[in-house]
Amino acid sequence: MGISVRHRAPRARVALAAFTSLLAFAACSRTGPDTARPSPPGVASASPASRAAALPSSPTTASSAAPSATAAAPLAPPASATPPAPPPPAPHLSFEDDAATGAIAAEGWLKARGIPPTAFVDRIQGCVPAKLGAPPREGLVCDQQPPMPGSLPSGESMFPLTLWVVEGRTLRVVLEVPIAAGPLDREEPISAGDPNAGNYVTLRHAVDPSGVRVEVRERDGQDGCAAAIARMPKDAPKILRVMRTTCAVTGVYTWQTNRFVRTAAVAPPSAATATAPAPPPTQAPPRRGSSSFSD
């Protein structure tokens, strides 16, 4: 009986210790989400707020907080897929057809209109087909012609602007005036910066799209008739002769009945342009006259 009493007390202490551990475990189980649990030894404790601050921001949050500079910039217009096609070359008569340059065989052009080519094929090289007169008819505008009547046997020459119309089975001249005076044979190559293309003097001309009006005028400034004649030595009378004859044809020519007739003068170069430097030529050196007023 005494032995049983001595061994009961230790068992009671063990049971009490177990009960105490159970209460402690229950208390830990009821800890709220905001209550920090003890950290393992050697690890610093962190509060929920500090743990949230340490987490990296999501891409959505960063984008909404700081808008992208690229997204705010205006969009550039889309580049054109293909560049615009260049304009087709201007048609002109030549020795053979060449679509790449706009060349039309002069012999074929004459034959298509029932005109025997032998009389004209060499005279219309470089000419430009056009509608001329009233009513409009097929024709040619030529400014690369050989020397015209009035040129001198000694070589001082005049080179014409010639307009033709198709009439029956032939070509008829409806206007021919000199647009350049120069040497028949040039001793030196033509300078690229010479607006007169190696001539003593060169006029400008323009055929109206209506085909019933042609204007011939002298160049402005130091390349005009008065300045060019003043520079020529007085002991060159033959050169001065063809220069003055050429400069005298400036004017407006209009279609009357069946050809072009000079009907008005053109204003001389203004004083404002009399001393202006001459612009570079707008055409190839072999051409005898300027075919537009763009210069």
Tab-separated table of C-alpha atoms in Angstrom:
chain	number	residue	atom	x	y	z
A	1	MET	CA	0.000	0.000	0.000
A	2	GLY	CA	2.822	2.406	0.853
A	3	ILE	CA	4.654	1.510	-2.381
A	4	SER	CA	1.630	2.559	-4.522
A	5	VAL	CA	1.519	6.031	-2.905
A	6	ARG	CA	5.179	6.776	-3.623
A	7	HIS	CA	4.888	6.063	-7.374
A	8	ARG	CA	1.615	8.022	-7.969
A	9	ALA	CA	3.132	11.508	-7.506
A	10	PRO	CA	5.593	11.300	-10.483
A	11	ARG	CA	2.849	10.145	-12.797
A	12	ALA	CA	0.729	13.177	-11.803
A	13	ARG	CA	3.588	15.558	-12.629
A	14	VAL	CA	4.029	13.972	-16.045
A	15	ALA	CA	0.326	14.299	-16.765
A	16	LEU	CA	0.377	17.959	-15.687
A	17	ALA	CA	3.310	18.713	-17.968
A	18	ALA	CA	1.552	17.090	-20.917
A	19	PHE	CA	-1.585	19.102	-20.215
A	20	THR	CA	0.442	22.322	-20.119
A	21	SER	CA	2.052	21.539	-23.480
A	22	LEU	CA	-1.368	20.889	-24.945
A	23	LEU	CA	-2.614	24.294	-23.799
A	24	ALA	CA	0.444	26.002	-25.309
A	25	PHE	CA	-0.116	24.261	-28.651
A	26	ALA	CA	-3.766	25.328	-28.627
A	27	ALA	CA	-2.746	28.930	-27.980
A	28	CYS	CA	-0.353	28.866	-30.921
A	29	SER	CA	-3.071	27.443	-33.176
A	30	ARG	CA	-5.336	30.447	-32.375
A	31	THR	CA	-2.690	33.065	-33.404
A	32	GLY	CA	-4.206	35.557	-35.964
A	33	PRO	CA	-2.799	36.167	-39.448
A	34	ASP	CA	-1.252	39.463	-38.332
A	35	THR	CA	0.499	37.973	-35.308
A	36	ALA	CA	4.162	37.294	-35.982
A	37	ARG	CA	5.277	33.776	-35.253
A	38	PRO	CA	8.616	33.358	-33.638
A	39	SER	CA	11.406	33.074	-36.186
A	40	PRO	CA	13.925	30.313	-36.111
A	41	PRO	CA	17.157	31.097	-34.348
A	42	GLY	CA	19.454	33.379	-36.447
A	43	VAL	CA	16.623	34.634	-38.757
A	44	ALA	CA	15.316	38.193	-38.293
A	45	SER	CA	11.614	38.588	-37.797
A	46	ALA	CA	9.666	40.562	-40.429
A	47	SER	CA	6.209	42.049	-40.161
A	48	PRO	CA	3.583	41.449	-42.893
A	49	ALA	CA	3.928	45.095	-43.991
A	50	SER	CA	7.683	44.844	-44.393
A	51	ARG	CA	7.363	41.524	-46.235
A	52	ALA	CA	4.885	43.129	-48.687
A	53	ALA	CA	7.243	46.081	-49.294
A	54	ALA	CA	10.078	43.705	-50.063
A	55	LEU	CA	8.125	41.892	-52.817
A	56	PRO	CA	8.735	43.152	-56.402
A	57	SER	CA	5.927	45.156	-58.009
A	58	SER	CA	3.894	43.448	-60.707
A	59	PRO	CA	4.234	44.681	-64.357
A	60	THR	CA	0.669	45.966	-64.308
A	61	THR	CA	1.281	48.101	-61.228
A	62	ALA	CA	4.513	49.557	-62.675
A	63	SER	CA	2.880	50.389	-65.992
A	64	SER	CA	-0.073	52.172	-64.381
A	65	ALA	CA	2.173	54.106	-62.015
A	66	ALA	CA	4.581	55.389	-64.705
A	67	PRO	CA	3.149	55.573	-68.277
A	68	SER	CA	5.641	54.699	-71.014
A	69	ALA	CA	7.153	57.640	-72.908
A	70	THR	CA	6.985	55.633	-76.112
A	71	ALA	CA	3.261	55.064	-75.776
A	72	ALA	CA	2.679	58.836	-75.371
A	73	ALA	CA	4.645	59.802	-78.520
A	74	PRO	CA	2.602	60.300	-81.740
A	75	LEU	CA	2.868	57.523	-84.270
A	76	ALA	CA	4.827	58.294	-87.451
A	77	PRO	CA	2.871	57.930	-90.706
A	78	PRO	CA	3.591	54.671	-92.495
A	79	ALA	CA	6.210	54.894	-95.228
A	80	SER	CA	5.004	54.487	-98.788
A	81	ALA	CA	5.426	50.950	-99.968
A	82	THR	CA	6.587	51.969	-103.484
A	83	PRO	CA	7.970	55.331	-104.707
A	84	PRO	CA	5.980	57.144	-107.422
A	85	ALA	CA	6.890	56.130	-110.938
A	86	PRO	CA	8.946	58.687	-112.905
A	87	PRO	CA	7.176	60.433	-115.802
A	88	PRO	CA	7.604	58.770	-119.195
A	89	PRO	CA	10.286	60.279	-121.463
A	90	ALA	CA	9.124	62.878	-123.972
A	91	PRO	CA	8.570	61.412	-127.455
A	92	HIS	CA	10.913	62.620	-130.205
A	93	LEU	CA	11.965	61.423	-133.630
A	94	SER	CA	15.234	59.598	-133.990
A	95	PHE	CA	16.909	56.977	-136.181
A	96	GLU	CA	15.217	54.021	-134.475
A	97	ASP	CA	12.576	53.210	-131.860
A	98	ASP	CA	13.660	53.202	-128.234
A	99	ALA	CA	10.853	53.188	-125.672
A	100	ALA	CA	13.299	53.739	-122.802
A	101	THR	CA	14.258	57.184	-124.141
A	102	GLY	CA	11.020	58.065	-125.935
A	103	ALA	CA	12.666	57.802	-129.358
A	104	ILE	CA	10.435	57.157	-132.380
A	105	ALA	CA	11.950	56.082	-135.694
A	106	ALA	CA	11.524	59.045	-138.067
A	107	GLU	CA	11.182	56.817	-141.119
A	108	GLY	CA	8.407	54.788	-139.472
A	109	TRP	CA	6.611	57.982	-138.368
A	110	LEU	CA	6.595	59.280	-141.960
A	111	LYS	CA	5.481	55.970	-143.469
A	112	ALA	CA	2.588	55.689	-140.999
A	113	ARG	CA	1.260	58.981	-142.440
A	114	GLY	CA	1.801	58.026	-146.057
A	115	ILE	CA	4.750	60.407	-146.486
A	116	PRO	CA	7.742	59.200	-148.539
A	117	PRO	CA	10.615	59.297	-146.066
A	118	THR	CA	13.441	60.087	-148.469
A	119	ALA	CA	12.783	63.833	-148.609
A	120	PHE	CA	12.402	64.423	-144.888
A	121	VAL	CA	13.963	61.698	-142.770
A	122	ASP	CA	17.265	63.544	-142.284
A	123	ARG	CA	15.614	66.908	-141.646
A	124	ILE	CA	13.284	65.879	-138.824
A	125	GLN	CA	15.723	64.116	-136.495
A	126	GLY	CA	15.078	65.277	-132.906
A	127	CYS	CA	11.715	66.845	-133.745
A	128	VAL	CA	8.825	66.538	-131.293
A	129	PRO	CA	5.346	65.460	-132.501
A	130	ALA	CA	2.640	68.010	-131.678
A	131	LYS	CA	-0.843	69.187	-132.634
A	132	LEU	CA	-0.607	72.511	-134.485
A	133	GLY	CA	-3.026	74.957	-136.069
A	134	ALA	CA	-6.790	75.368	-136.067
A	135	PRO	CA	-8.397	72.957	-136.495
A	136	PRO	CA	-5.595	70.922	-134.881
A	137	ARG	CA	-3.534	68.771	-137.203
A	138	GLU	CA	-0.529	66.545	-136.785
A	139	GLY	CA	2.773	68.340	-136.876
A	140	LEU	CA	6.368	68.570	-135.683
A	141	VAL	CA	8.290	71.114	-133.590
A	142	CYS	CA	11.980	71.108	-134.543
A	143	ASP	CA	14.757	73.115	-132.891
A	144	GLN	CA	17.795	71.068	-133.892
A	145	GLN	CA	17.884	71.961	-137.552
A	146	PRO	CA	20.874	72.492	-139.865
A	147	PRO	CA	21.782	76.052	-140.907
A	148	MET	CA	18.918	77.926	-142.558
A	149	PRO	CA	18.877	80.279	-145.541
A	150	GLY	CA	20.592	83.537	-144.662
A	151	SER	CA	23.618	81.809	-143.163
A	152	LEU	CA	26.942	82.932	-144.643
A	153	PRO	CA	29.285	80.752	-146.720
A	154	SER	CA	32.142	81.770	-144.424
A	155	GLY	CA	30.536	79.775	-141.581
A	156	GLU	CA	28.581	82.407	-139.616
A	157	SER	CA	25.264	80.540	-139.392
A	158	MET	CA	21.703	80.828	-138.162
A	159	PHE	CA	19.882	77.782	-136.817
A	160	PRO	CA	16.074	77.774	-137.017
A	161	LEU	CA	12.985	76.796	-135.112
A	162	THR	CA	10.903	74.985	-137.732
A	163	LEU	CA	7.265	73.923	-137.357
A	164	TRP	CA	5.749	71.454	-139.833
A	165	VAL	CA	2.219	70.171	-140.371
A	166	VAL	CA	1.145	67.004	-142.143
A	167	GLU	CA	-0.691	67.987	-145.307
A	168	GLY	CA	-1.749	65.239	-147.680
A	169	ARG	CA	1.265	63.033	-148.323
A	170	THR	CA	3.861	65.619	-147.399
A	171	LEU	CA	5.077	67.991	-144.680
A	172	ARG	CA	4.564	71.739	-144.965
A	173	VAL	CA	6.537	74.405	-143.082
A	174	VAL	CA	4.213	76.745	-141.155
A	175	LEU	CA	6.900	78.668	-139.225
A	176	GLU	CA	10.651	78.993	-139.547
A	177	VAL	CA	12.650	81.633	-137.662
A	178	PRO	CA	16.261	81.662	-136.417
A	179	ILE	CA	16.650	80.963	-132.711
A	180	ALA	CA	20.453	80.800	-132.602
A	181	ALA	CA	23.391	82.419	-134.344
A	182	GLY	CA	26.730	80.634	-134.131
A	183	PRO	CA	29.669	79.170	-135.999
A	184	LEU	CA	29.085	76.323	-138.407
A	185	ASP	CA	32.117	74.464	-137.042
A	186	ARG	CA	33.092	74.894	-133.404
A	187	GLU	CA	36.803	74.895	-132.732
A	188	GLU	CA	36.432	74.040	-129.031
A	189	PRO	CA	34.068	71.762	-127.043
A	190	ILE	CA	30.958	73.422	-125.644
A	191	SER	CA	31.376	74.497	-122.039
A	192	ALA	CA	28.848	72.953	-119.649
A	193	GLY	CA	28.241	76.388	-118.103
A	194	ASP	CA	27.594	78.185	-121.403
A	195	PRO	CA	23.886	79.105	-121.603
A	196	ASN	CA	24.279	79.884	-125.318
A	197	ALA	CA	25.568	76.343	-125.992
A	198	GLY	CA	28.530	77.555	-128.019
A	199	ASN	CA	26.514	80.036	-130.107
A	200	TYR	CA	27.033	83.768	-130.407
A	201	VAL	CA	23.497	84.275	-129.126
A	202	THR	CA	20.580	81.916	-128.347
A	203	LEU	CA	16.882	82.755	-128.081
A	204	ARG	CA	14.188	80.981	-126.089
A	205	HIS	CA	10.911	79.712	-127.511
A	206	ALA	CA	7.686	78.103	-126.298
A	207	VAL	CA	4.797	76.547	-128.220
A	208	ASP	CA	1.467	76.974	-126.451
A	209	PRO	CA	-0.378	73.697	-125.710
A	210	SER	CA	-3.278	75.015	-127.805
A	211	GLY	CA	-1.046	74.760	-130.871
A	212	VAL	CA	-2.007	78.210	-132.171
A	213	ARG	CA	0.549	80.441	-130.420
A	214	VAL	CA	4.352	80.505	-130.379
A	215	GLU	CA	6.511	82.929	-128.406
A	216	VAL	CA	10.156	83.686	-129.145
A	217	ARG	CA	12.124	85.888	-126.761
A	218	GLU	CA	15.692	86.737	-125.915
A	219	ARG	CA	17.423	85.577	-122.778
A	220	ASP	CA	17.682	87.819	-119.743
A	221	GLY	CA	20.705	89.565	-118.284
A	222	GLN	CA	24.190	89.209	-119.666
A	223	ASP	CA	23.055	86.586	-122.194
A	224	GLY	CA	20.439	88.833	-123.799
A	225	CYS	CA	20.835	90.202	-127.313
A	226	ALA	CA	21.986	93.697	-126.379
A	227	ALA	CA	24.680	92.451	-123.990
A	228	ALA	CA	25.885	89.744	-126.399
A	229	ILE	CA	26.131	92.206	-129.309
A	230	ALA	CA	27.939	94.759	-127.124
A	231	ARG	CA	30.587	92.165	-126.236
A	232	MET	CA	31.258	91.251	-129.856
A	233	PRO	CA	34.230	93.094	-131.457
A	234	LYS	CA	33.197	95.661	-134.059
A	235	ASP	CA	35.657	94.177	-136.531
A	236	ALA	CA	33.480	91.028	-136.819
A	237	PRO	CA	30.708	92.341	-139.094
A	238	LYS	CA	29.628	88.920	-140.352
A	239	ILE	CA	29.080	87.646	-136.834
A	240	LEU	CA	27.212	90.808	-135.901
A	241	ARG	CA	25.050	90.414	-138.981
A	242	VAL	CA	23.731	86.961	-138.101
A	243	MET	CA	23.340	87.984	-134.457
A	244	ARG	CA	21.200	91.006	-135.302
A	245	THR	CA	19.118	89.023	-137.815
A	246	THR	CA	18.416	86.390	-135.169
A	247	CYS	CA	17.581	88.865	-132.409
A	248	ALA	CA	15.111	90.666	-134.699
A	249	VAL	CA	12.669	87.721	-134.789
A	250	THR	CA	11.580	87.896	-131.135
A	251	GLY	CA	7.810	88.195	-130.793
A	252	VAL	CA	4.477	86.384	-130.549
A	253	TYR	CA	3.381	84.279	-133.526
A	254	THR	CA	-0.245	83.194	-133.852
A	255	TRP	CA	-2.013	80.858	-136.257
A	256	GLN	CA	-3.728	82.713	-139.094
A	257	THR	CA	-5.425	80.883	-141.959
A	258	ASN	CA	-2.791	78.207	-142.599
A	259	ARG	CA	0.479	79.328	-140.939
A	260	PHE	CA	1.976	81.250	-138.031
A	261	VAL	CA	2.303	85.014	-138.389
A	262	ARG	CA	4.066	87.468	-136.090
A	263	THR	CA	1.313	89.465	-134.404
A	264	ALA	CA	2.949	91.134	-131.386
A	265	ALA	CA	6.280	92.091	-129.881
A	266	VAL	CA	7.508	90.777	-126.559
A	267	ALA	CA	8.704	92.931	-123.696
A	268	PRO	CA	12.504	93.301	-123.483
A	269	PRO	CA	14.318	91.973	-120.408
A	270	SER	CA	13.567	94.060	-117.334
A	271	ALA	CA	16.191	96.271	-115.729
A	272	ALA	CA	15.994	94.117	-112.601
A	273	THR	CA	17.331	91.116	-114.517
A	274	ALA	CA	19.766	92.974	-116.763
A	275	THR	CA	22.680	92.402	-114.415
A	276	ALA	CA	21.575	89.098	-112.902
A	277	PRO	CA	23.925	86.138	-113.397
A	278	ALA	CA	22.764	83.715	-116.048
A	279	PRO	CA	21.412	80.371	-114.807
A	280	PRO	CA	22.903	77.133	-116.154
A	281	PRO	CA	21.449	75.765	-119.397
A	282	THR	CA	18.508	73.386	-119.085
A	283	GLN	CA	19.215	71.287	-122.154
A	284	ALA	CA	21.932	69.263	-123.833
A	285	PRO	CA	24.637	71.208	-125.684
A	286	PRO	CA	23.770	69.888	-129.184
A	287	ARG	CA	20.464	71.744	-129.141
A	288	ARG	CA	20.625	75.050	-131.031
A	289	GLY	CA	17.844	76.845	-129.166
A	290	SER	CA	16.156	76.732	-125.798
A	291	SER	CA	12.730	75.098	-125.987
A	292	SER	CA	11.138	76.605	-122.887
A	293	PHE	CA	11.101	79.714	-120.735
A	294	SER	CA	12.113	77.845	-117.539
A	295	ASP	CA	15.602	79.382	-117.517
